[in-house]
mmCIF file of C-alpha atoms in Angstrom:
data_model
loop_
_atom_site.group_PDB
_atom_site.id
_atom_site.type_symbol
_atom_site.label_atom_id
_atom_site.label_comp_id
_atom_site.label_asym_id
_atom_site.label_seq_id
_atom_site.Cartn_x
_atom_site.Cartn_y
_atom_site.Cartn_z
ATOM 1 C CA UNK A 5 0.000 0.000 0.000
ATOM 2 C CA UNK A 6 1.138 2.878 -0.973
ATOM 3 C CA UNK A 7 0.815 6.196 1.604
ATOM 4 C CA UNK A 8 -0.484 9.529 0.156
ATOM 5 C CA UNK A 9 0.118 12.636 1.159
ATOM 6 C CA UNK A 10 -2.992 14.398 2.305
ATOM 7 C CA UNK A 11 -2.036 17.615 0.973
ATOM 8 C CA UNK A 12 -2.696 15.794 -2.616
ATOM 9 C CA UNK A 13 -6.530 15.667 -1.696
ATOM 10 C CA UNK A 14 -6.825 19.452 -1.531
ATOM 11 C CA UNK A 15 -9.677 20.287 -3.956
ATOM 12 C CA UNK A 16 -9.843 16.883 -6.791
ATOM 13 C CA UNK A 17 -9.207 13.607 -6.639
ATOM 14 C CA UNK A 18 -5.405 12.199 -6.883
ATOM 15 C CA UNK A 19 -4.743 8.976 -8.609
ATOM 16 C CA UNK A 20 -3.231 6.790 -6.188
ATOM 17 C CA UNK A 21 -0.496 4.277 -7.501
ATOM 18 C CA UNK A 22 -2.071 1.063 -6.645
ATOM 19 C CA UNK A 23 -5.164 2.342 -8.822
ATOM 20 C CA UNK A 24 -7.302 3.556 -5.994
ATOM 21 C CA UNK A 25 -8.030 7.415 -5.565
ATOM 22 C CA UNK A 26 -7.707 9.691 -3.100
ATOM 23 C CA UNK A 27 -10.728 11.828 -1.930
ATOM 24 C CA UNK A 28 -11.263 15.781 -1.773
ATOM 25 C CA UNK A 29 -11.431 17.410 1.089
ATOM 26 C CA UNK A 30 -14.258 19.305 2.506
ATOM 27 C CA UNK A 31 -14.310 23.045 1.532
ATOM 28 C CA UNK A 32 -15.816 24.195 4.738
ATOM 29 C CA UNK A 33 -14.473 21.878 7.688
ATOM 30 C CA UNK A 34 -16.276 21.361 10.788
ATOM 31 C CA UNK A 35 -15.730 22.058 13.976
ATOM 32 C CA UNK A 36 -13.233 20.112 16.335
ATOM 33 C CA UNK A 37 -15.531 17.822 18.538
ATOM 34 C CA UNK A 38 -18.519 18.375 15.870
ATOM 35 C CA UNK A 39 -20.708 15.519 15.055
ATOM 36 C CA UNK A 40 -19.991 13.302 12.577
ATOM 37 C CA UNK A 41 -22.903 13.721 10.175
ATOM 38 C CA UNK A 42 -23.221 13.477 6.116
ATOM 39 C CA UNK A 43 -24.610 15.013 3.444
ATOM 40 C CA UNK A 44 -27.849 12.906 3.681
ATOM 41 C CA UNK A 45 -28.137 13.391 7.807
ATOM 42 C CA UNK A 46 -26.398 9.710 8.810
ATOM 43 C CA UNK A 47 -25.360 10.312 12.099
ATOM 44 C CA UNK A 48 -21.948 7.922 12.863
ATOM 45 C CA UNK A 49 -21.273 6.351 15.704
ATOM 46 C CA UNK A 50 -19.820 3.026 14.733
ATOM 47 C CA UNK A 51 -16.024 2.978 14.136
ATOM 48 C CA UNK A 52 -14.274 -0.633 12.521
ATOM 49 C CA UNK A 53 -10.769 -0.740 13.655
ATOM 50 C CA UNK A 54 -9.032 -3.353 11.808
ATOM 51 C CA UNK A 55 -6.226 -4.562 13.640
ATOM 52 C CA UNK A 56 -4.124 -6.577 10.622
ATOM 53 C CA UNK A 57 -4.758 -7.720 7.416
ATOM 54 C CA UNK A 58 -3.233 -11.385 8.433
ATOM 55 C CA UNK A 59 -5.341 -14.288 8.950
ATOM 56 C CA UNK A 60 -5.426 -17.526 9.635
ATOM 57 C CA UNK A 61 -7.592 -19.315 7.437
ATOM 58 C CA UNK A 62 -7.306 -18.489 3.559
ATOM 59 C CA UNK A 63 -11.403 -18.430 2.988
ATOM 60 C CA UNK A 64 -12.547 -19.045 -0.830
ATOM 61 C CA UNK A 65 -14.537 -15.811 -0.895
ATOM 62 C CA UNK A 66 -11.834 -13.133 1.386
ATOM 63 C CA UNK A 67 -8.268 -13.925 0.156
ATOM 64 C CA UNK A 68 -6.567 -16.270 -2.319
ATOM 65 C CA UNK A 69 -4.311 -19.421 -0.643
ATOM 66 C CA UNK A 70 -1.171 -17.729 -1.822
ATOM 67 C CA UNK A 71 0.391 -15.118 -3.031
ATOM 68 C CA UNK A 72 -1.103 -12.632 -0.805
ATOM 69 C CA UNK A 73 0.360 -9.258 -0.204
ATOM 70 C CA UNK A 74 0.621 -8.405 2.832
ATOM 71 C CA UNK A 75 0.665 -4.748 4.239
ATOM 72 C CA UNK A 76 4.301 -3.705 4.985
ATOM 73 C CA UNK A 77 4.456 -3.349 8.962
ATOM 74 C CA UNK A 78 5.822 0.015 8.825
ATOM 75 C CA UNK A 79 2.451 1.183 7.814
ATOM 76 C CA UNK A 80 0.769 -1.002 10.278
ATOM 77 C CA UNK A 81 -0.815 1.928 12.976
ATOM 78 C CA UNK A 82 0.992 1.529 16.382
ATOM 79 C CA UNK A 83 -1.162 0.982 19.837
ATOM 80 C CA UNK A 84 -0.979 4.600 20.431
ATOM 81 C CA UNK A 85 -1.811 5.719 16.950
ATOM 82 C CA UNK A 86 -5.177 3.487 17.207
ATOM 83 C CA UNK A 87 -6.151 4.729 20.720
ATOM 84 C CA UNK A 88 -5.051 8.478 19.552
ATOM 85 C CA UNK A 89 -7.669 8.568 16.184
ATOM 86 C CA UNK A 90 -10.043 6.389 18.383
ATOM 87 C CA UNK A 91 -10.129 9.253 20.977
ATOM 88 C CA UNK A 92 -10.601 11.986 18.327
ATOM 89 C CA UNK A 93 -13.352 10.155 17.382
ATOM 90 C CA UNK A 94 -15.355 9.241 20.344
ATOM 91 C CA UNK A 95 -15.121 13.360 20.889
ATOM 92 C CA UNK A 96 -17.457 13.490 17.905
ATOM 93 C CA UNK A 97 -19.595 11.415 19.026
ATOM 94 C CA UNK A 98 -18.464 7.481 17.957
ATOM 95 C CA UNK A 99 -19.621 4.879 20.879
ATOM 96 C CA UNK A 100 -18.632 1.816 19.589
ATOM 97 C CA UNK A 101 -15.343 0.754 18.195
ATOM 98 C CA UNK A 102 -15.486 -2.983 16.759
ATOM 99 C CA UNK A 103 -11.960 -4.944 16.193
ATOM 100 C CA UNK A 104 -11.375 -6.510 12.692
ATOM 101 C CA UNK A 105 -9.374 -7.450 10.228
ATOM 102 C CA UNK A 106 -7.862 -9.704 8.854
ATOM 103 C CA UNK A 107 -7.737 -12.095 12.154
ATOM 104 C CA UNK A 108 -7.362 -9.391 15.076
ATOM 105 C CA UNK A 109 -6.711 -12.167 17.483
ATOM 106 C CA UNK A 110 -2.929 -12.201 15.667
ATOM 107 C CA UNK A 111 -2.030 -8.967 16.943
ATOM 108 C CA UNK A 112 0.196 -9.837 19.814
ATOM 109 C CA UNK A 113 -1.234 -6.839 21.800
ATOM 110 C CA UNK A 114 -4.822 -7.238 21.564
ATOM 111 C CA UNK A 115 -5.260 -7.542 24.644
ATOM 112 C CA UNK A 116 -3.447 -4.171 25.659
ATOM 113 C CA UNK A 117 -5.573 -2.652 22.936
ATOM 114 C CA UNK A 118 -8.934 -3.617 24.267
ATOM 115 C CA UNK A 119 -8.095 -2.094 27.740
ATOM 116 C CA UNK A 120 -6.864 0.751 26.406
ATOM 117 C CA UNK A 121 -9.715 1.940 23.844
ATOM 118 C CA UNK A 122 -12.288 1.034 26.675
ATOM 119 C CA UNK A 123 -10.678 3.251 28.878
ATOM 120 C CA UNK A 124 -12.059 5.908 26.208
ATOM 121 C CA UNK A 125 -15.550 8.328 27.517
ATOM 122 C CA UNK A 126 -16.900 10.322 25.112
ATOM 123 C CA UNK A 127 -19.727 13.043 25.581
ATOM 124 C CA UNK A 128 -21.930 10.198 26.321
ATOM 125 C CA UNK A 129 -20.328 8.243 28.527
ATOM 126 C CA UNK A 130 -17.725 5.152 28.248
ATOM 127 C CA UNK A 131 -17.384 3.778 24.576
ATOM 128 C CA UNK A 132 -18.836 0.212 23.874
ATOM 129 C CA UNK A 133 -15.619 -2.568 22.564
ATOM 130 C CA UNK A 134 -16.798 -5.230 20.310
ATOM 131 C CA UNK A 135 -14.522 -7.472 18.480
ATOM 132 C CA UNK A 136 -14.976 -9.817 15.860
ATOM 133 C CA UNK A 137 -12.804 -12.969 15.314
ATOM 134 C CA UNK A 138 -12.794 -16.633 13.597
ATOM 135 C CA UNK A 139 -12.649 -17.740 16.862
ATOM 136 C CA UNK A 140 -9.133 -19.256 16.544
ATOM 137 C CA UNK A 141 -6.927 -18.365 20.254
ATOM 138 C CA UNK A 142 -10.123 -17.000 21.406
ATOM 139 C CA UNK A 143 -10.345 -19.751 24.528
ATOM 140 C CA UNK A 144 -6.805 -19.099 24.904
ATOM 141 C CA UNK A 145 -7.099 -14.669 25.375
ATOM 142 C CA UNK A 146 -10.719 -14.628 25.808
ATOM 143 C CA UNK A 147 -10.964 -14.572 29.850
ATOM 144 C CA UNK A 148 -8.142 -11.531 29.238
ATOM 145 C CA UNK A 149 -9.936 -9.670 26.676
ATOM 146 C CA UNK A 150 -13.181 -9.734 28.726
ATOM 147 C CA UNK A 151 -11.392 -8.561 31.903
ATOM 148 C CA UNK A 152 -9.954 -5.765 29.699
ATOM 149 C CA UNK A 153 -13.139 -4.598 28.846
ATOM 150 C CA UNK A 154 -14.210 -6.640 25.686
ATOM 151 C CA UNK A 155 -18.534 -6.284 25.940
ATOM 152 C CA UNK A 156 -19.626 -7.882 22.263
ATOM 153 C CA UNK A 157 -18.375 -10.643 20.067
ATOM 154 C CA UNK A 158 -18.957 -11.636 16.860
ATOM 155 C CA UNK A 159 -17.707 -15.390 15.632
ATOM 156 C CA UNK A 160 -17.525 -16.488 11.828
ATOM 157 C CA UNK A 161 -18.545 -20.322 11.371
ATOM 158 C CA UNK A 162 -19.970 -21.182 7.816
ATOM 159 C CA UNK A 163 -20.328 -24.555 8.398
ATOM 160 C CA UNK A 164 -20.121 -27.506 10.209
ATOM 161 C CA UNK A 165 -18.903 -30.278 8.476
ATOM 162 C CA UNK A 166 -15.202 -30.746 8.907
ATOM 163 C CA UNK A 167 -14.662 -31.282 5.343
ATOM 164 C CA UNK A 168 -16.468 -28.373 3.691
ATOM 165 C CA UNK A 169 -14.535 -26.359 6.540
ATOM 166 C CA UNK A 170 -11.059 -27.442 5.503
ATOM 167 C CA UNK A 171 -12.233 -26.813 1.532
ATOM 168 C CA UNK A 172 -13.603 -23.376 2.230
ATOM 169 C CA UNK A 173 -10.782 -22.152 4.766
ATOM 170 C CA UNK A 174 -7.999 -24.413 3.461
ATOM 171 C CA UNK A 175 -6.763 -24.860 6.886
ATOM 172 C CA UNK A 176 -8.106 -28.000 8.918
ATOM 173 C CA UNK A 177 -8.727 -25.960 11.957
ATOM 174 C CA UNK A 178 -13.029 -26.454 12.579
ATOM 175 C CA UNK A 179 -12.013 -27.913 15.909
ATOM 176 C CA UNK A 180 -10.201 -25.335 16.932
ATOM 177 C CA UNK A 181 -13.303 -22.381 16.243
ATOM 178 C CA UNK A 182 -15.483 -24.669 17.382
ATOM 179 C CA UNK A 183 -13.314 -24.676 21.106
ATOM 180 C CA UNK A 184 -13.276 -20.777 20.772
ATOM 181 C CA UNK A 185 -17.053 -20.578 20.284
ATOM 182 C CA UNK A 186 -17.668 -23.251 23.666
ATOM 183 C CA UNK A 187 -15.136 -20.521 25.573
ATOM 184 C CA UNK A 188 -17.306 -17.318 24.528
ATOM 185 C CA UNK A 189 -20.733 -19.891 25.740
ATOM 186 C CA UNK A 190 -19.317 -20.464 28.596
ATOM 187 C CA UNK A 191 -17.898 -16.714 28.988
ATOM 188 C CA UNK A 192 -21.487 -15.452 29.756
ATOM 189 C CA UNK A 193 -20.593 -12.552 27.541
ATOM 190 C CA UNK A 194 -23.964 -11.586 25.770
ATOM 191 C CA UNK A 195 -25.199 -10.606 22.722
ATOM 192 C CA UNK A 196 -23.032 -13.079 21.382
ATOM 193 C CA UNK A 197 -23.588 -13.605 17.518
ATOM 194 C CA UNK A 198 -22.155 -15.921 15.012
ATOM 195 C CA UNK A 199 -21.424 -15.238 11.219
ATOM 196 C CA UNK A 200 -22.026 -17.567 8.376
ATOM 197 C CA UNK A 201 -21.500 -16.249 4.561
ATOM 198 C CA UNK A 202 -24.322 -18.031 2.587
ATOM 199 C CA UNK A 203 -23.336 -19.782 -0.634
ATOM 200 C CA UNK A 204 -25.079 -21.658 -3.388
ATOM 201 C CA UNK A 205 -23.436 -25.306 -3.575
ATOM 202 C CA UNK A 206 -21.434 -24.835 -0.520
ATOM 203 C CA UNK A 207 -23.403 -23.905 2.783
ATOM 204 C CA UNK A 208 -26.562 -23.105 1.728
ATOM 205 C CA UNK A 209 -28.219 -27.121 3.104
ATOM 206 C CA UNK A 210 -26.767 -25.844 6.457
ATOM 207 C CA UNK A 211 -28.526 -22.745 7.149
ATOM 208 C CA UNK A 212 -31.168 -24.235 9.871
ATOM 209 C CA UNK A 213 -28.756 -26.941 11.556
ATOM 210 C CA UNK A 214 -26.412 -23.823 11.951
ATOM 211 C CA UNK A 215 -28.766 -21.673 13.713
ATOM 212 C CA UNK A 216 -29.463 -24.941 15.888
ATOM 213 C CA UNK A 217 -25.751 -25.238 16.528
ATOM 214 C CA UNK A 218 -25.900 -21.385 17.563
ATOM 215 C CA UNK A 219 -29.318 -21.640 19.676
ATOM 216 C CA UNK A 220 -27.353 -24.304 21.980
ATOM 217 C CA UNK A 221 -24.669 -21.871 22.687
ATOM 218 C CA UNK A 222 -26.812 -19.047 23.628
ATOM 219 C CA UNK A 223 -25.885 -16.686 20.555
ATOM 220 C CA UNK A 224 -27.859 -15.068 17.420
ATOM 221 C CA UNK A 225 -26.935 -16.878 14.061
ATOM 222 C CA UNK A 226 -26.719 -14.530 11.796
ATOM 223 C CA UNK A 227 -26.524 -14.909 7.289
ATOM 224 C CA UNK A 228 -24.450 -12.602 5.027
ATOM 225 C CA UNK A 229 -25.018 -12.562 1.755
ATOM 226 C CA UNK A 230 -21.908 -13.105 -0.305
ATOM 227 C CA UNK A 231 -20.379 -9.356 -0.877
ATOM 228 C CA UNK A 232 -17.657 -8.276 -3.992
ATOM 229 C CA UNK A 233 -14.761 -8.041 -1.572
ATOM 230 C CA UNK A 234 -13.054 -11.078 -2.650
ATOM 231 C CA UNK A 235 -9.017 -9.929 -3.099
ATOM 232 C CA UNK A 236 -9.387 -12.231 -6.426
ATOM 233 C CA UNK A 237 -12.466 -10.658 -7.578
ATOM 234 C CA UNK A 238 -14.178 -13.717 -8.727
ATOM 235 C CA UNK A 239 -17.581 -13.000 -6.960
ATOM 236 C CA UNK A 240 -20.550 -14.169 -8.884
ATOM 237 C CA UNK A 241 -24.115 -12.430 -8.138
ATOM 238 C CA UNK A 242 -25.870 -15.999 -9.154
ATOM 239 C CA UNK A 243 -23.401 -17.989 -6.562
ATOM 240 C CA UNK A 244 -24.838 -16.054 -3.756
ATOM 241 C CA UNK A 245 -27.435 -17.473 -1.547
ATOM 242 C CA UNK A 246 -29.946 -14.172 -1.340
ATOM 243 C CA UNK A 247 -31.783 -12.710 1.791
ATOM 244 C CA UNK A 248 -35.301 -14.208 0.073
ATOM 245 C CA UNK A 249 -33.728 -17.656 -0.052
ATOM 246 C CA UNK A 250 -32.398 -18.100 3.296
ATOM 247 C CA UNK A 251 -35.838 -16.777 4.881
ATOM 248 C CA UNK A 252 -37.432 -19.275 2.535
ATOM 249 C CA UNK A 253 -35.210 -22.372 4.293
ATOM 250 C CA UNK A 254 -35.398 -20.887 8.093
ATOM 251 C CA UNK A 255 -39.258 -20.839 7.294
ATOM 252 C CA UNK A 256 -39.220 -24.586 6.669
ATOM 253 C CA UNK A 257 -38.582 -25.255 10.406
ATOM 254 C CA UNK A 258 -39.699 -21.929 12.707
ATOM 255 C CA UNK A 259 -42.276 -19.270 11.862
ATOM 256 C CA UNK A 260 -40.243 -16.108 11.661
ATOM 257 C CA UNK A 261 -41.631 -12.410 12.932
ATOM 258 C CA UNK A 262 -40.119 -9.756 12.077
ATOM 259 C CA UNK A 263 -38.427 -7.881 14.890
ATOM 260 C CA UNK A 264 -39.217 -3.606 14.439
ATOM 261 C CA UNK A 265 -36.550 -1.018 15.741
ATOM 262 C CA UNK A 266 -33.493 -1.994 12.984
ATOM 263 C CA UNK A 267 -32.133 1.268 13.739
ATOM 264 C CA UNK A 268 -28.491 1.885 11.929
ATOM 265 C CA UNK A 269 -27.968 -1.873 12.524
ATOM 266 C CA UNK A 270 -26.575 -4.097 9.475
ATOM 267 C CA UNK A 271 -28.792 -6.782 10.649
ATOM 268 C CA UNK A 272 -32.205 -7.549 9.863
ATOM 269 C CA UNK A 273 -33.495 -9.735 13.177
ATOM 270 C CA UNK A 274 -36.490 -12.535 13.192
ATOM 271 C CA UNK A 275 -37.844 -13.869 16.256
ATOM 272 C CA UNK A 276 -38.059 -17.789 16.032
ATOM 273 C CA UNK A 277 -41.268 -19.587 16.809
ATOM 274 C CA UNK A 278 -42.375 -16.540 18.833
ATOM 275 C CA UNK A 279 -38.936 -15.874 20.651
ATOM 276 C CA UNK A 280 -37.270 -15.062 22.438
ATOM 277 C CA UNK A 281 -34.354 -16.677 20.352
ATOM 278 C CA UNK A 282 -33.390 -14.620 17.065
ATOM 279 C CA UNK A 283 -31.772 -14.668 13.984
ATOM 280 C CA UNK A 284 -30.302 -12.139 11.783
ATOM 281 C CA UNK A 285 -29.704 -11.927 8.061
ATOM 282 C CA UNK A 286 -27.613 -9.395 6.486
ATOM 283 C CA UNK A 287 -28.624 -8.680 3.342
ATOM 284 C CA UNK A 288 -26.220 -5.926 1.529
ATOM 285 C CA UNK A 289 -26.681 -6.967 -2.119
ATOM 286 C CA UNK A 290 -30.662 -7.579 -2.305
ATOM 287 C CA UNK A 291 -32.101 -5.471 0.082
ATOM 288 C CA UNK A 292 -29.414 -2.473 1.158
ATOM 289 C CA UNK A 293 -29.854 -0.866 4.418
ATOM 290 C CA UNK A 294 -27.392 2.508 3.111
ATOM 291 C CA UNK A 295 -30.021 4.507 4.476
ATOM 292 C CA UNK A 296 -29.672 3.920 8.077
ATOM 293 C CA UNK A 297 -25.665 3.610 7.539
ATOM 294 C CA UNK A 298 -24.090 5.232 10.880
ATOM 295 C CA UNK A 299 -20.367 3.112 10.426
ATOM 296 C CA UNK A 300 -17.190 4.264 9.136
ATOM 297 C CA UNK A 301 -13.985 2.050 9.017
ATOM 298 C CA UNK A 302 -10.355 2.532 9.414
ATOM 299 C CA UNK A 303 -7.975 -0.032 7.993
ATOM 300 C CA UNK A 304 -4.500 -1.238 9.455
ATOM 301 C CA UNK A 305 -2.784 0.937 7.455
ATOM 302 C CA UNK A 306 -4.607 4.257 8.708
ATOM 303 C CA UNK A 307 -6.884 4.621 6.207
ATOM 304 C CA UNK A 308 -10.317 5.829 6.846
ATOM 305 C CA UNK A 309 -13.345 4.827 4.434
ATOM 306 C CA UNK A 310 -16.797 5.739 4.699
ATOM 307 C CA UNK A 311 -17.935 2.699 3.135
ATOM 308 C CA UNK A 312 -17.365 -0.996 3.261
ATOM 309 C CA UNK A 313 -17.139 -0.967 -0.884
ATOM 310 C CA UNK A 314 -15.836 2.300 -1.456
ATOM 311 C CA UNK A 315 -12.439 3.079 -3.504
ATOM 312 C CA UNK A 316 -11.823 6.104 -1.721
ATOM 313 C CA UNK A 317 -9.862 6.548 1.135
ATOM 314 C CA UNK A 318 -8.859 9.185 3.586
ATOM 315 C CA UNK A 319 -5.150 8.691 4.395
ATOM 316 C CA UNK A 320 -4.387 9.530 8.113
ATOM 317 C CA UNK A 321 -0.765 8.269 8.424
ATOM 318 C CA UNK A 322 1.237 11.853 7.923
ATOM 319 C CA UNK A 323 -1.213 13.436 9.920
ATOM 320 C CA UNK A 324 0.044 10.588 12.711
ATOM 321 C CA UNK A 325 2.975 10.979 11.925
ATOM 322 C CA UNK A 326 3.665 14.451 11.117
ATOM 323 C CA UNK A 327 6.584 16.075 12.774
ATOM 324 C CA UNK A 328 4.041 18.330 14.099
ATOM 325 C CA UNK A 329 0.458 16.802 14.758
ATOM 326 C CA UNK A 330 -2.507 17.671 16.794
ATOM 327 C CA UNK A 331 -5.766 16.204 17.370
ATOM 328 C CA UNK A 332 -7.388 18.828 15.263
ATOM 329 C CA UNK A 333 -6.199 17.152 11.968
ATOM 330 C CA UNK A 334 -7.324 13.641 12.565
ATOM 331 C CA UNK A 335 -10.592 15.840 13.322
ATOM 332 C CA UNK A 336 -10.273 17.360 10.026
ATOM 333 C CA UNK A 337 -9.548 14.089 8.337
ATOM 334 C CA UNK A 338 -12.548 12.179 10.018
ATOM 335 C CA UNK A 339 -15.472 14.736 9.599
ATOM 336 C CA UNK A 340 -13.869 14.872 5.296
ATOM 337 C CA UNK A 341 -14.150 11.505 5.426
ATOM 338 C CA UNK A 342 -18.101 11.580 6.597
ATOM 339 C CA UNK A 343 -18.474 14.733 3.784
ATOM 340 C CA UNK A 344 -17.133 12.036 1.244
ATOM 341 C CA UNK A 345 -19.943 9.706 1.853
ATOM 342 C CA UNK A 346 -22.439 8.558 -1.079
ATOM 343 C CA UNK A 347 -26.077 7.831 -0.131
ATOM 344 C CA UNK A 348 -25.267 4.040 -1.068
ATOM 345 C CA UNK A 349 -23.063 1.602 -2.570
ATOM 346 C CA UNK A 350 -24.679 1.012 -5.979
ATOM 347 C CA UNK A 351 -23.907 -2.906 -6.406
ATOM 348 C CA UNK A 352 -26.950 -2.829 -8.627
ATOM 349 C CA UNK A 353 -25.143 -0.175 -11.121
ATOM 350 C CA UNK A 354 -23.355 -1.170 -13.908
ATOM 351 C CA UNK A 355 -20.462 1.518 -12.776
ATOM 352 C CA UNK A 356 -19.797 -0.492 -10.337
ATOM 353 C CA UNK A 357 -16.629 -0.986 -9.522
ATOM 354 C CA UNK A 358 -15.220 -3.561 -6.884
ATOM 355 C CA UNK A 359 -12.844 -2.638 -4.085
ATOM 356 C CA UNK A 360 -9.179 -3.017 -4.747
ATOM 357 C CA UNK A 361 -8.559 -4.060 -1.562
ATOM 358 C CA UNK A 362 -10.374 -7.437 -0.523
ATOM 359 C CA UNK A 363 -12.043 -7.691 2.774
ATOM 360 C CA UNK A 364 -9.230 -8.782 5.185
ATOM 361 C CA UNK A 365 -7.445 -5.410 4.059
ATOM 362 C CA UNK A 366 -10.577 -3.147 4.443
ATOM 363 C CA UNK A 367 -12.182 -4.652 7.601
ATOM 364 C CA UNK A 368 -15.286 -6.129 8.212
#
C-alpha cells in the first residue's frame, strides 16, 4: 500500500499508484468535537478498527491461498496511533469501536488494545468494545480480553462439516473455532452472535442446523449474503445465496416475525417460533440498508473509508505521523471523510466498480 500525502486531496481527486483514488477534502471543515454527520443526515457512531490484514484461514470468498500481499508493517498503525484517532473520534460522538481485520486475534497486543480503547468516555459516557474474530486463540485470550473490557463478540462459522470447513478455509482448523465458540458460551458474555456467509453449492443445506448449533450456545446466528470483496475478484451475483432464499429455508422449520426497531444496525433480526431466540440476516446486495448507515472504518494501514465498498480513502498516516500533529487534523480528516460519503453503494449499477482491496485489508 502505498501512503499519500494528504495535501494531494486538496480540492480533486489524486490517482493513487495502486489504482485507488484519493478523496477531496471538505471546503468548509467542521468544527473540532462536531458531530460526525453526512450530506444525507447519517449520524456515525460506529467505528471498525481493523487490527491486521493477516489471517489464519485463507477463505474461498476473502483472500486467495497464496500469493497474498501483505501490508508492509511500517504502515501497520501503532497501539498509540489506534487509541489516539479512536479518541478523536469518540469526541465526535463514535460509541462503539469494533476490532477486525484480517484475524485481530494475531495482533500480539490485543489484549493491551482492548483495555486501552475502553478506557475511552466520550460526551456520552464510556465507549462500547466489540470485536470480531474466527474464533481461533479465542479460549486461549478470551478470559483476558473480557477482563480488559471486551462487551460484544462476533464469531464467523460457515459450516459444520469438517470437510467443507477445511475446503472453504484451506486450513483444517473447525475444531479449533469450534473450542473458541464453547469458551465465549461459557464466557457469559452476551449478545453473542455468530457469522455464516451463505453460498449456493457450498453452505446453503446448512442454514437451519447452523442456527441450531448457535441456539445451543446461547448466541444469534446470523446470514451474510456473499459481498464483492473477494481480493481475487471472482464473486458471482448468481453464486450467492440471497436474503429471500435463506428466509425461505429458516421458514421450513420456525415461523419467523419480524423484529421492528433496525435502527443503523446491518442486521435484519427474526424472532423464532415466537422468541425469544433470534436470527439475523444481512442482506447488503438484495435489500441495502445505506439509508440507516451510521459506520465508518479505518484499515491497518490508517486509512479511513466511509464505506465498506468504497475506492476512496482518507489517508491519516502523515497526519500521525507528522513532525508536528494535533488532534485537530485527525478531526479534520474524520469529519472529510463523513463529507465524502455517497447515499449508497450502488452494487446494482453497472459503474460499479469492486474494491481493490479485498475484505481482510478493508475490515469487516
Amino acid at each position: 500500500m502505498v501512503a499519500v500525502p494528504l495535501t494531494l486531496r486538496a480540492t480533486t481527486h489524486a490517482a493513487r499508484q495502486d489504482g485507488a483514488v484519493s478523496a477531496p477534502r471538505s471546503t468548509s471543515p467542521a468544527a473540532p468535537g462536531a458531530p460526525l454527520v453526512d450530506r444525507f443526515g447519517r449520524v456515525h457512531r460506529d467505528l471498525r478498527i481493523s487490527l491486521t490484514d493477516r489471517c489464519s484461514l485463507r477463505c474461498t470468498y476473502c483472500m486467495p491461498e497464496q500469493g497474498n500481499e501483505w501490508l508492509a508493517r511500517t504502515s501497520i498503525l501503532s497501539t498509540d496511533e489506534i487509541v489516539r484517532v479512536a479518541a478523536v473520534a469518540a469526541a465526535s460522538g463514535i460509541t462503539t469501536f469494533r476490532l477486525t481485520g484480517g484475524e485481530p486475534l494475531l495482533r500480539a497486543d490485543i489484549v493491551d488494545v482492548v483495555r486501552r480503547l475502553a478506557a475511552i468516555e466520550g460526551p456520552s459516557g464510556p465507549v462500547e468494545i466489540a470485536l470480531t474474530t474466527n474464533g481461533i486463540r479465542l479460549g486461549e485470550v478470551l478470559p483476558d480480553l473480557v477482563a480488559a473490557g471486551l462487551q460484544r463478540l462476533n464469531i464467523s462459522i460457515d459450516t459444520l462439516d469438517r470437510e467443507r470447513f477445511r475446503e472453504l478455509t484451506r486450513r483444517d482448523r473447525l475444531d479449533e473455532v469450534r473450542a473458541g465458540i464453547a469458551a465465549a458460551a461459557a464466557s457469559g458474555l452476551r449478545p453473542l452472535k455468530l457469522n455464516a456467509v451463505a453460498m449456493r453449492g457450498v453452505n446453503e443445506d446448512e442454514l437451519a442446523d447452523l442456527v441450531a448449533f448457535a441456539l445451543d450456545h446461547g448466541a444469534e446466528m446470523r446470514f451474510i449474503e456473499q459481498m464483492p470483496l473477494d481480493a481475487g475478484h471472482t464473486w458471482d451475483r448468481s453464486q450467492m445465496v440471497t436474503r429471500d432464499e435463506i428466509l425461505a429455508a429458516l421458514a421450513a422449520r420456525w415461523t419467523l416475525d419480524p423484529i421492528p426497531g433496525r435502527g443503523g444496525a446491518p442486521a435484519e433480526r427474526f424472532l423464532l417460533d415466537g422468541g425469544p431466540a433470534t436470527v439475523g440476516v444481512i442482506a447488503s446486495v438484495t435489500a441495502p440498508f445505506c439509508g440507516a448507515c451510521d459506520r465508518l472504518r479505518l484499515t491497518a494501514d490508517g486509512q479511513l473509508r466511509n464505506c465498506l465498498f468504497s475506492n476512496d480513502e482518507y489517508d491519516l498516516l502523515p497526519v500521525l505521523r507528522a513532525a508536528v500533529s494535533d488532534d485537530a487534523a485527525i478531526d479534520a480528516v474524520l469529519h472529510d471523510c463523513v463529507a465524502g460519503k455517497l447515499p449508497g453503494h450502488a452494487i446494482d449499477d453497472p459503474s460499479f466498480l469492486q474494491p481493490h482491496r479485498g475484505m481482510n485489508a478493508i475490515g469487516g
